[in-house]
Structure formats: structure tokens, C-alpha cells
Amino acid sequence: MWPRSIAGDIVVTTSAEGPGTGRPMLHPAAEHTRDRLGRPLRDLRISVMDRCNFRCPYCMPQETFHDRYRFLRTSERLGFNEIVRVARAAVALGVRKLRLTGGEPLLRPRLADLVGELSMIDGVEDLALTTNGVLLAQHASELKANGLNRVTVSLDSLDPEVFRRMSGGFGGHEHVLEGIKAAIEAGLGPVKVNAVVRRGDNDHVVLALLEHFRWTPVIVRLIEYMDVGNRNAWRREDVVPSAELLRQIAARWPVSPLPGSYHGEVAQRYRYEDGAGEIGFISSVTAPFCGDCTRARLSSEGVFYTCLFATTGTDLRGPLRAGAADEELAGRLRAAWASREDRYSEQREALRRREQPLHKIEMHYIGG
Ligand SMILES: C[S@@+](CC[C@H](N)C(=O)[O-])C[C@H]1O[C@@H](n2cnc3c(N)ncnc32)[C@H](O)[C@@H]1O
Ligand code: SF4
């Protein structure tokens, strides 16, 4: 299957692994770890914290996630040793990339210790973090020293008013910029900046955001606003299609498509023709990439999900706390992946027309 493209061009990807490729061979069991649509398991996103210090309206609207909202208790969250055990089982089945996320992962005390343990797992080729960046400046060098490879920082706008609105009333975009600078200095690059674009909220400031990061090593990625969870009152009209943004951007700075860097890459990459750097588009609404999706997710309380839009998952905390052996854990992961047929983004329109709406897991909880 050819990877999809927002501009109609064909993007070539590679997925070589094994002898002579510089990539380790997979565990023999990994060969069999394909889902019902033939997709292998390659990435695990781990939500280490369901809480957040922001209330972005498209993710954790304040009306729902208010002061009395019941987040998980510490004992309900997986401990570091439990997370490491699940990660190790997932790596044995073919996972090569781990990403720590949340909620806000930097709210998790001693996160750098977890990074240190995950980075020692044999077979992990890439260990990354997604953060809103507010606390990043304090942690960047320790995270790097403990083995983190890269960070992605969410930043929807540099306009203080727009930033405030899109973070749910919090200021602090200057702290996010300090975090990005600290991450670059610590060697956590290439730093990517994720911006969710919502019509009427920040589509008018996208070019200013891009301009700020032109001629820097930062790669800005524009994300189509998605109907994650059940509480962001998503409407199709609020999505700004990537093709529309691409036209606006190309009218200001000519850009050319870049080939995908690896199989299953979510962003479609473009470079500025004047050499000012690279940008990406994540177009899960207008150009779904379910066909190439190799990602699974582990929630803060230890449920394994096979799709960002999942309604149910596989509990691992129960078995972990009941003394399950590694083989049993791997068996549960393999069974969940083998029965996977999720392709929500490709079926979005039909699924949203159902009489009985799907009750999806919230994004702060499943891990973005
Ligand atoms: C859920 S957050 C968790 C990590 C961290 N708190 C952060 O904001 O980067 C992960 C990513 O999901 C994105 N996101 C959240 N809700 C979204 C939505 N409704 N549509 C598209 N992206 C969304 C955020 O912008 C962020 O880049
Ligand atoms: S997108 Fe990230 S920063 Fe914003 S509310 Fe969700 S978890 Fe928090």
C-alpha cells in the first residue's frame, strides 16, 4: 500500500531491519505479532500521568476537568517497575520506539529515573517524550543524561492571548520557549513542535508560528484537530484541512515534499525551498493513516489500547499485581494486538453517524 499524501504525490518509505541494516533482528515471536490487517507492532506510547497543568479545551476542557474531577490516585497508576515490565514485553514483540506522554508527563515525579530504566532495554531504538514544555527547562539535561533521545513540545501559538485560550486560561508560552531552547542545548533534537490547529482559534496565527521557527533546527508539525475522547465537542467544521494550510504556507514560502523517513511515520514532511528548514502535517482527519498504524498505547493505570480512539482495552495492572510472569504479559499483549482491527480515522464518518455514540477513552488518560 502506498502511503497517503495530502498533496497527491507518492511518498516512498523504507522499513528495513535485520542483518546488514544496522537494526536488530526482532524476537522470533515478533514475526507473528501482526494484527488482523497485517500491521506489525512497532511503537508504544506510555501515559505516565493522567493529570495536567493545562486545560486545553480540545483535550481536557475545564468544565469537565475541574477542581473536583477525580484523577487517579498514586497507587492506581502503574509504578516504574510495572511500566518497564510492560515495555520489555512489548519490545520482545517488535516495539522499537517508546514515547512517554500523558496528561503532562513532566508532572510525574522522578520521570528521569524511568527514562534511565527504559533506555537500558535492549532493542529500544528511540525513546521520546511529548510535553507541553512548561517544566521542560528544569528537566532537559537530566532527561538527556538518562537516555532520552528526543522531545516533542506542544505549542499552539506564540500570541499570548491565543496561547492562553488554547491552554485553558494558562499563560507561560515564554516558559515553553525556554524549554525548547534547553532541549536543543541538551541535545534532545531534532525538537519538534506540535500545534493543533482549530478554525477560528489559531488558524490566523499559524504563519507567525512557522516564521518564528524558520532558520532554526525546530520542526513545526501542524495537527488536524481530532475527535479524541468524548468531551471536546468536536465539529468537522472546526478542522482546518492540512491541504488548506499547505496552500497558505506555499503562497508565502515555497515548499517541496520530502520522502517519509520510516514506515508508519505519521507526519507528511515538507521542506522550505529557501533552506529555512522543515515542517510536517499530521492529517488524521483528511488523510487517515490507519493502514500504516503500528502504535499501541499504555494508559497511566495500566490498560493496553490498540487505537487512540479505542473504547476498550486490555488490563495489565491486575495481572502485574497478581504476579504474572513475563511470558504471560507478552501473551496478553500479543493476543490484544492479534485481534486488532481498529481503523477509526478511516471509518470516522460512519462511526459518528451511529445512533449509539462510541464512548472513547479520553486522550489525557490514554496518552496522546
Ligand atoms: C494529549 S497531549 C499529552 C502530552 C503533553 N501534555 C502535551 O500537550 O504535549 C499529546 C498531544 O496530543 C495533542 N492533542 C490533544 N488533543 C488533541 C485533539 N483533540 N486533536 C489533535 N491533537 C490533540 C496535543 O496537542 C499534544 O501535542
Ligand atoms: S494537550 Fe497536553 S497540555 Fe493540553 S490539556 Fe491535553 S495533556 Fe494537557
Tab-separated table of C-alpha atoms and ligand atoms in Angstrom:
chain	number	residue	atom	x	y	z
A	1	MET	CA	0.000	0.000	0.000
A	2	TRP	CA	1.336	3.466	-0.882
A	3	PRO	CA	1.487	5.940	1.965
A	4	ARG	CA	-1.161	8.621	1.546
A	5	SER	CA	-0.340	12.185	0.685
A	6	ILE	CA	-2.139	15.451	1.258
A	7	ALA	CA	-0.801	16.893	-1.987
A	8	GLY	CA	-1.291	13.909	-4.274
A	9	ASP	CA	2.401	12.886	-4.537
A	10	ILE	CA	3.618	9.409	-3.635
A	11	VAL	CA	5.909	9.251	-0.625
A	12	VAL	CA	8.420	6.389	-0.540
A	13	THR	CA	9.167	4.809	2.823
A	14	THR	CA	11.581	2.087	3.976
A	15	SER	CA	11.295	-0.396	6.796
A	16	ALA	CA	14.448	-2.486	6.535
A	17	GLU	CA	15.587	-4.392	9.561
A	18	GLY	CA	17.765	-7.398	10.247
A	19	PRO	CA	21.290	-8.369	9.124
A	20	GLY	CA	23.244	-5.666	7.336
A	21	THR	CA	20.695	-2.936	8.021
A	22	GLY	CA	22.144	-1.803	11.328
A	23	ARG	CA	18.810	-2.619	13.019
A	24	PRO	CA	18.489	-5.553	15.415
A	25	MET	CA	16.552	-8.640	14.391
A	26	LEU	CA	13.182	-8.898	16.074
A	27	HIS	CA	12.403	-11.506	18.680
A	28	PRO	CA	11.061	-14.587	16.808
A	29	ALA	CA	7.618	-14.018	18.368
A	30	ALA	CA	7.535	-10.535	16.834
A	31	GLU	CA	7.224	-12.017	13.373
A	32	HIS	CA	3.842	-13.347	14.381
A	33	THR	CA	2.756	-10.175	16.143
A	34	ARG	CA	0.670	-8.762	13.353
A	35	ASP	CA	-2.867	-7.557	13.700
A	36	ARG	CA	-5.807	-8.703	11.592
A	37	LEU	CA	-4.906	-6.173	8.920
A	38	GLY	CA	-1.273	-7.338	8.791
A	39	ARG	CA	0.165	-4.369	10.697
A	40	PRO	CA	3.161	-5.075	12.964
A	41	LEU	CA	3.566	-3.648	16.472
A	42	ARG	CA	6.416	-1.110	16.476
A	43	ASP	CA	5.584	1.816	18.790
A	44	LEU	CA	4.374	2.048	22.346
A	45	ARG	CA	3.129	5.321	23.820
A	46	ILE	CA	3.117	5.306	27.562
A	47	SER	CA	0.918	7.701	29.518
A	48	VAL	CA	2.798	8.154	32.778
A	49	MET	CA	0.426	10.750	34.249
A	50	ASP	CA	-3.293	11.420	33.746
A	51	ARG	CA	-3.100	14.874	35.351
A	52	CYS	CA	-2.090	18.025	33.508
A	53	ASN	CA	-1.090	21.571	34.392
A	54	PHE	CA	-3.075	22.864	31.359
A	55	ARG	CA	-6.712	22.583	30.367
A	56	CYS	CA	-6.517	22.755	26.581
A	57	PRO	CA	-10.183	22.905	25.502
A	58	TYR	CA	-9.614	20.372	22.708
A	59	CYS	CA	-8.218	17.813	25.171
A	60	MET	CA	-9.164	18.449	28.831
A	61	PRO	CA	-11.858	21.145	28.894
A	62	GLN	CA	-12.053	22.886	32.273
A	63	GLU	CA	-15.825	22.316	32.531
A	64	THR	CA	-15.185	18.581	32.852
A	65	PHE	CA	-11.697	18.521	34.339
A	66	HIS	CA	-12.457	20.910	37.174
A	67	ASP	CA	-11.093	21.051	40.707
A	68	ARG	CA	-13.296	18.199	41.881
A	69	TYR	CA	-12.535	15.874	38.976
A	70	ARG	CA	-11.271	12.549	40.280
A	71	PHE	CA	-7.899	11.782	38.747
A	72	LEU	CA	-6.099	8.513	39.517
A	73	ARG	CA	-4.560	8.035	42.951
A	74	THR	CA	-0.839	7.380	43.032
A	75	SER	CA	-1.413	3.715	43.876
A	76	GLU	CA	-3.731	3.370	40.881
A	77	ARG	CA	-1.038	4.455	38.439
A	78	LEU	CA	1.475	1.892	37.230
A	79	GLY	CA	4.761	2.117	39.113
A	80	PHE	CA	8.023	2.478	37.207
A	81	ASN	CA	8.934	-1.197	37.559
A	82	GLU	CA	5.495	-2.154	36.196
A	83	ILE	CA	5.874	0.199	33.228
A	84	VAL	CA	9.311	-1.225	32.489
A	85	ARG	CA	7.982	-4.774	32.559
A	86	VAL	CA	5.243	-3.942	30.055
A	87	ALA	CA	7.722	-2.063	27.860
A	88	ARG	CA	10.087	-5.017	27.881
A	89	ALA	CA	7.309	-7.400	26.870
A	90	ALA	CA	6.283	-5.029	24.074
A	91	VAL	CA	9.862	-4.772	22.813
A	92	ALA	CA	10.068	-8.564	22.666
A	93	LEU	CA	7.044	-8.445	20.358
A	94	GLY	CA	8.574	-5.927	17.985
A	95	VAL	CA	8.268	-2.469	19.562
A	96	ARG	CA	11.265	-0.282	18.698
A	97	LYS	CA	10.031	3.180	19.738
A	98	LEU	CA	8.826	4.271	23.127
A	99	ARG	CA	7.213	7.642	23.756
A	100	LEU	CA	6.363	8.986	27.199
A	101	THR	CA	3.280	11.138	27.280
A	102	GLY	CA	0.179	11.915	29.339
A	103	GLY	CA	-1.527	14.076	30.627
A	104	GLU	CA	1.611	16.010	31.312
A	105	PRO	CA	4.484	13.537	31.736
A	106	LEU	CA	6.773	16.051	33.470
A	107	LEU	CA	4.310	16.151	36.382
A	108	ARG	CA	5.315	12.591	37.188
A	109	PRO	CA	7.893	12.736	39.996
A	110	ARG	CA	11.336	11.338	39.099
A	111	LEU	CA	10.452	10.814	35.450
A	112	ALA	CA	14.157	10.819	34.582
A	113	ASP	CA	14.586	7.602	36.618
A	114	LEU	CA	12.016	5.889	34.432
A	115	VAL	CA	13.792	7.185	31.325
A	116	GLY	CA	17.021	5.664	32.638
A	117	GLU	CA	15.403	2.253	33.056
A	118	LEU	CA	13.599	2.282	29.707
A	119	SER	CA	16.737	3.351	27.864
A	120	MET	CA	18.501	0.197	29.069
A	121	ILE	CA	16.002	-2.161	27.452
A	122	ASP	CA	17.774	-3.986	24.681
A	123	GLY	CA	16.071	-3.320	21.339
A	124	VAL	CA	14.742	0.175	22.068
A	125	GLU	CA	15.961	2.337	19.184
A	126	ASP	CA	14.169	5.540	20.037
A	127	LEU	CA	12.986	6.945	23.353
A	128	ALA	CA	10.989	10.173	23.096
A	129	LEU	CA	8.801	12.443	25.206
A	130	THR	CA	5.792	14.604	24.354
A	131	THR	CA	5.294	17.529	26.732
A	132	ASN	CA	3.591	20.891	26.906
A	133	GLY	CA	7.067	22.200	27.695
A	134	VAL	CA	6.270	24.361	30.716
A	135	LEU	CA	8.541	22.322	33.003
A	136	LEU	CA	10.997	21.206	30.341
A	137	ALA	CA	13.805	23.688	31.004
A	138	GLN	CA	14.314	22.250	34.515
A	139	HIS	CA	14.454	18.652	33.341
A	140	ALA	CA	16.011	18.637	29.861
A	141	SER	CA	19.636	17.919	30.763
A	142	GLU	CA	18.832	15.166	33.280
A	143	LEU	CA	16.455	13.504	30.831
A	144	LYS	CA	19.156	13.561	28.177
A	145	ALA	CA	21.785	12.230	30.576
A	146	ASN	CA	19.459	9.332	31.454
A	147	GLY	CA	18.992	8.300	27.847
A	148	LEU	CA	16.084	10.277	26.375
A	149	ASN	CA	16.672	10.809	22.639
A	150	ARG	CA	14.142	13.433	21.591
A	151	VAL	CA	11.316	15.688	22.697
A	152	THR	CA	8.191	16.925	21.021
A	153	VAL	CA	6.798	20.100	22.552
A	154	SER	CA	3.203	21.202	22.091
A	155	LEU	CA	2.798	24.892	21.308
A	156	ASP	CA	-0.317	26.102	19.527
A	157	SER	CA	0.570	29.765	19.225
A	158	LEU	CA	3.101	32.400	20.222
A	159	ASP	CA	0.423	35.040	20.553
A	160	PRO	CA	-0.075	35.363	24.336
A	161	GLU	CA	-3.859	35.721	24.071
A	162	VAL	CA	-4.295	32.805	21.694
A	163	PHE	CA	-1.898	30.702	23.762
A	164	ARG	CA	-3.878	31.457	26.899
A	165	ARG	CA	-7.151	30.475	25.281
A	166	MET	CA	-5.771	27.254	23.816
A	167	SER	CA	-4.162	26.161	27.076
A	168	GLY	CA	-7.392	26.715	29.007
A	169	GLY	CA	-6.535	30.024	30.627
A	170	PHE	CA	-2.885	29.448	31.467
A	171	GLY	CA	-0.117	31.720	30.332
A	172	GLY	CA	3.505	30.749	30.047
A	173	HIS	CA	4.394	30.453	26.374
A	174	GLU	CA	7.738	32.040	27.336
A	175	HIS	CA	8.420	29.018	29.600
A	176	VAL	CA	7.652	26.737	26.686
A	177	LEU	CA	10.160	28.628	24.533
A	178	GLU	CA	12.758	28.328	27.314
A	179	GLY	CA	12.018	24.593	27.440
A	180	ILE	CA	12.569	24.259	23.688
A	181	LYS	CA	15.870	26.139	23.957
A	182	ALA	CA	17.002	23.965	26.879
A	183	ALA	CA	16.070	20.805	24.967
A	184	ILE	CA	18.109	21.884	21.947
A	185	GLU	CA	21.076	22.765	24.169
A	186	ALA	CA	20.819	19.419	25.968
A	187	GLY	CA	20.945	17.564	22.625
A	188	LEU	CA	17.334	16.363	22.626
A	189	GLY	CA	16.901	17.169	18.960
A	190	PRO	CA	15.547	17.309	16.438
A	191	VAL	CA	12.998	19.107	18.612
A	192	LYS	CA	9.524	19.010	17.109
A	193	VAL	CA	6.797	21.488	17.946
A	194	ASN	CA	3.218	20.201	17.679
A	195	ALA	CA	0.480	22.726	17.017
A	196	VAL	CA	-3.164	21.663	16.930
A	197	VAL	CA	-4.969	23.959	14.519
A	198	ARG	CA	-8.607	24.785	15.255
A	199	ARG	CA	-10.617	27.031	12.952
A	200	GLY	CA	-11.276	30.422	14.459
A	201	ASP	CA	-8.897	29.766	17.361
A	202	ASN	CA	-5.374	29.780	15.953
A	203	ASP	CA	-5.541	29.273	12.180
A	204	HIS	CA	-4.841	33.002	11.743
A	205	VAL	CA	-1.530	32.749	13.669
A	206	VAL	CA	-0.089	29.608	12.060
A	207	LEU	CA	2.182	31.523	9.682
A	208	ALA	CA	3.565	33.593	12.589
A	209	LEU	CA	4.362	30.370	14.482
A	210	LEU	CA	6.131	28.940	11.434
A	211	GLU	CA	8.027	32.168	10.865
A	212	HIS	CA	9.368	32.099	14.414
A	213	PHE	CA	10.956	28.694	13.880
A	214	ARG	CA	12.230	29.193	10.305
A	215	TRP	CA	16.020	29.053	10.172
A	216	THR	CA	16.096	27.100	13.443
A	217	PRO	CA	16.521	23.326	13.875
A	218	VAL	CA	12.941	23.058	15.225
A	219	ILE	CA	10.438	21.186	13.045
A	220	VAL	CA	6.888	22.514	13.421
A	221	ARG	CA	4.114	19.991	12.806
A	222	LEU	CA	0.569	21.160	12.220
A	223	ILE	CA	-2.023	18.740	13.581
A	224	GLU	CA	-5.598	18.498	12.421
A	225	TYR	CA	-7.967	18.856	15.340
A	226	MET	CA	-9.303	15.390	16.144
A	227	ASP	CA	-12.401	13.968	17.857
A	228	VAL	CA	-10.427	12.311	20.627
A	229	GLY	CA	-12.338	11.385	23.773
A	230	ASN	CA	-15.954	12.479	24.255
A	231	ARG	CA	-15.681	15.871	25.842
A	232	ASN	CA	-14.189	18.355	23.408
A	233	ALA	CA	-17.453	18.939	21.475
A	234	TRP	CA	-15.630	18.234	18.212
A	235	ARG	CA	-17.193	19.510	14.998
A	236	ARG	CA	-15.945	18.758	11.487
A	237	GLU	CA	-16.226	22.477	10.646
A	238	ASP	CA	-13.548	23.291	13.231
A	239	VAL	CA	-10.943	21.144	11.467
A	240	VAL	CA	-8.579	23.077	9.204
A	241	PRO	CA	-7.556	20.601	6.498
A	242	SER	CA	-3.798	20.293	6.040
A	243	ALA	CA	-4.200	20.883	2.298
A	244	GLU	CA	-5.686	24.323	3.076
A	245	LEU	CA	-2.757	25.201	5.347
A	246	LEU	CA	-0.278	23.874	2.803
A	247	ARG	CA	-1.707	26.221	0.163
A	248	GLN	CA	-1.410	29.221	2.502
A	249	ILE	CA	2.119	28.323	3.507
A	250	ALA	CA	3.267	27.641	-0.052
A	251	ALA	CA	1.926	31.037	-1.137
A	252	ARG	CA	4.252	32.667	1.413
A	253	TRP	CA	7.259	30.319	1.327
A	254	PRO	CA	7.544	27.736	-1.477
A	255	VAL	CA	7.843	24.196	-0.066
A	256	SER	CA	8.578	20.754	-1.545
A	257	PRO	CA	7.558	17.330	-0.209
A	258	LEU	CA	10.183	15.196	1.490
A	259	PRO	CA	10.174	11.394	1.447
A	260	GLY	CA	8.968	9.644	4.621
A	261	SER	CA	11.832	8.748	6.960
A	262	TYR	CA	10.388	5.441	8.105
A	263	HIS	CA	7.418	3.135	7.662
A	264	GLY	CA	4.435	4.227	9.760
A	265	GLU	CA	5.571	7.851	10.093
A	266	VAL	CA	2.519	9.943	10.950
A	267	ALA	CA	3.658	13.298	9.556
A	268	GLN	CA	3.915	14.243	5.914
A	269	ARG	CA	7.086	16.256	5.669
A	270	TYR	CA	7.893	19.323	3.580
A	271	ARG	CA	10.996	21.489	3.315
A	272	TYR	CA	11.175	25.205	2.661
A	273	GLU	CA	12.762	25.633	-0.757
A	274	ASP	CA	14.858	28.550	0.526
A	275	GLY	CA	16.556	26.205	3.009
A	276	ALA	CA	14.847	27.578	6.152
A	277	GLY	CA	14.031	24.104	7.487
A	278	GLU	CA	11.281	21.516	7.577
A	279	ILE	CA	7.597	21.371	8.529
A	280	GLY	CA	5.139	18.490	8.898
A	281	PHE	CA	1.423	17.844	8.702
A	282	ILE	CA	-0.477	15.318	10.769
A	283	SER	CA	-3.734	14.872	8.910
A	284	SER	CA	-5.586	12.116	10.655
A	285	VAL	CA	-8.967	13.597	9.688
A	286	THR	CA	-8.487	14.388	5.984
A	287	ALA	CA	-5.797	11.801	5.131
A	288	PRO	CA	-6.061	8.970	7.668
A	289	PHE	CA	-3.012	6.789	8.133
A	290	CYS	CA	-4.642	3.774	9.799
A	291	GLY	CA	-3.255	1.468	7.091
A	292	ASP	CA	0.280	2.089	8.372
A	293	CYS	CA	-0.504	2.395	12.077
A	294	THR	CA	1.911	0.387	14.206
A	295	ARG	CA	1.158	2.142	17.535
A	296	ALA	CA	-0.201	0.827	20.792
A	297	ARG	CA	-0.806	2.744	24.000
A	298	LEU	CA	-0.452	2.021	27.672
A	299	SER	CA	-2.633	4.137	29.959
A	300	SER	CA	-1.490	5.520	33.308
A	301	GLU	CA	-3.437	2.823	35.112
A	302	GLY	CA	-2.047	0.000	33.032
A	303	VAL	CA	-4.596	-0.661	30.310
A	304	PHE	CA	-3.192	-1.563	26.884
A	305	TYR	CA	-5.039	0.060	23.970
A	306	THR	CA	-4.581	-0.600	20.272
A	307	CYS	CA	-6.004	2.707	18.993
A	308	LEU	CA	-6.126	6.348	20.074
A	309	PHE	CA	-9.889	6.193	19.554
A	310	ALA	CA	-10.359	2.903	21.416
A	311	THR	CA	-13.379	2.231	23.576
A	312	THR	CA	-11.958	-0.790	25.408
A	313	GLY	CA	-8.522	-2.132	26.286
A	314	THR	CA	-6.677	-4.978	27.993
A	315	ASP	CA	-5.970	-4.611	31.694
A	316	LEU	CA	-2.362	-5.368	32.584
A	317	ARG	CA	-2.247	-3.877	36.082
A	318	GLY	CA	-4.354	-6.708	37.520
A	319	PRO	CA	-2.101	-9.471	36.170
A	320	LEU	CA	1.049	-7.470	37.034
A	321	ARG	CA	-0.046	-7.088	40.634
A	322	ALA	CA	-1.160	-10.727	40.799
A	323	GLY	CA	2.392	-11.824	39.972
A	324	ALA	CA	2.097	-12.584	36.235
A	325	ALA	CA	5.340	-13.821	34.647
A	326	ASP	CA	6.883	-12.017	31.651
A	327	GLU	CA	5.584	-14.670	29.234
A	328	GLU	CA	2.053	-14.147	30.462
A	329	LEU	CA	2.337	-10.389	29.979
A	330	ALA	CA	3.730	-10.838	26.483
A	331	GLY	CA	0.922	-13.307	25.759
A	332	ARG	CA	-1.710	-10.753	26.742
A	333	LEU	CA	-0.129	-8.075	24.573
A	334	ARG	CA	0.191	-10.459	21.642
A	335	ALA	CA	-3.442	-11.578	21.944
A	336	ALA	CA	-4.666	-7.968	22.089
A	337	TRP	CA	-2.601	-6.985	19.046
A	338	ALA	CA	-3.512	-10.108	17.065
A	339	SER	CA	-7.214	-9.351	17.390
A	340	ARG	CA	-6.800	-5.692	16.447
A	341	GLU	CA	-8.831	-4.365	13.521
A	342	ASP	CA	-9.008	-0.693	14.546
A	343	ARG	CA	-9.093	1.879	11.767
A	344	TYR	CA	-11.219	4.548	13.375
A	345	SER	CA	-9.986	7.502	11.308
A	346	GLU	CA	-10.858	5.714	8.078
A	347	GLN	CA	-14.322	4.913	9.419
A	348	ARG	CA	-14.897	8.181	11.279
A	349	GLU	CA	-17.862	9.434	9.273
A	350	ALA	CA	-19.781	6.156	9.511
A	351	LEU	CA	-18.977	5.623	13.169
A	352	ARG	CA	-20.046	9.143	14.086
A	353	ARG	CA	-23.411	8.561	12.378
A	354	ARG	CA	-24.184	5.623	14.685
A	355	GLU	CA	-27.250	6.036	16.849
A	356	GLN	CA	-25.354	4.898	19.914
A	357	PRO	CA	-22.227	7.112	20.058
A	358	LEU	CA	-18.932	5.379	20.854
A	359	HIS	CA	-17.638	6.000	24.336
A	360	LYS	CA	-13.953	6.643	23.614
A	361	ILE	CA	-11.175	6.749	26.165
A	362	GLU	CA	-10.088	10.330	26.967
A	363	MET	CA	-6.767	11.442	25.443
A	364	HIS	CA	-5.099	12.675	28.633
A	365	TYR	CA	-5.632	9.210	30.007
A	366	ILE	CA	-4.748	7.026	27.010
A	367	GLY	CA	-1.742	9.154	26.048
A	368	GLY	CA	-1.594	11.469	23.028
B	1	LIG	C1	-2.522	14.679	24.975
B	1	LIG	S1	-1.013	15.586	24.819
B	1	LIG	C2	-0.027	14.842	26.092
B	1	LIG	C3	1.362	15.378	26.245
B	1	LIG	C4	1.517	16.816	26.690
B	1	LIG	N1	0.636	17.215	27.743
B	1	LIG	C5	1.429	17.751	25.531
B	1	LIG	O1	0.473	18.524	25.453
B	1	LIG	O2	2.297	17.677	24.669
B	1	LIG	C6	-0.235	14.955	23.355
B	1	LIG	C7	-0.553	15.683	22.066
B	1	LIG	O3	-1.910	15.489	21.746
B	1	LIG	C8	-2.375	16.656	21.114
B	1	LIG	N2	-3.833	16.720	21.183
B	1	LIG	C9	-4.597	16.756	22.297
B	1	LIG	N3	-5.905	16.823	21.972
B	1	LIG	C10	-5.973	16.824	20.616
B	1	LIG	C11	-7.051	16.879	19.667
B	1	LIG	N4	-8.306	16.949	20.043
B	1	LIG	N5	-6.732	16.864	18.364
B	1	LIG	C12	-5.432	16.804	17.957
B	1	LIG	N6	-4.379	16.732	18.795
B	1	LIG	C13	-4.648	16.756	20.113
B	1	LIG	C14	-1.695	17.747	21.913
B	1	LIG	O4	-1.669	18.967	21.228
B	1	LIG	C15	-0.318	17.166	22.110
B	1	LIG	O5	0.544	17.553	21.060
B	2	SF4	S1	-2.927	18.624	25.210
B	2	SF4	FE1	-1.363	18.138	26.718
B	2	SF4	S2	-1.147	20.098	27.769
B	2	SF4	FE2	-3.085	20.226	26.771
B	2	SF4	S3	-4.592	19.525	28.294
B	2	SF4	FE3	-4.021	17.777	26.967
B	2	SF4	S4	-2.468	16.756	28.117
B	2	SF4	FE4	-2.608	18.848	28.935
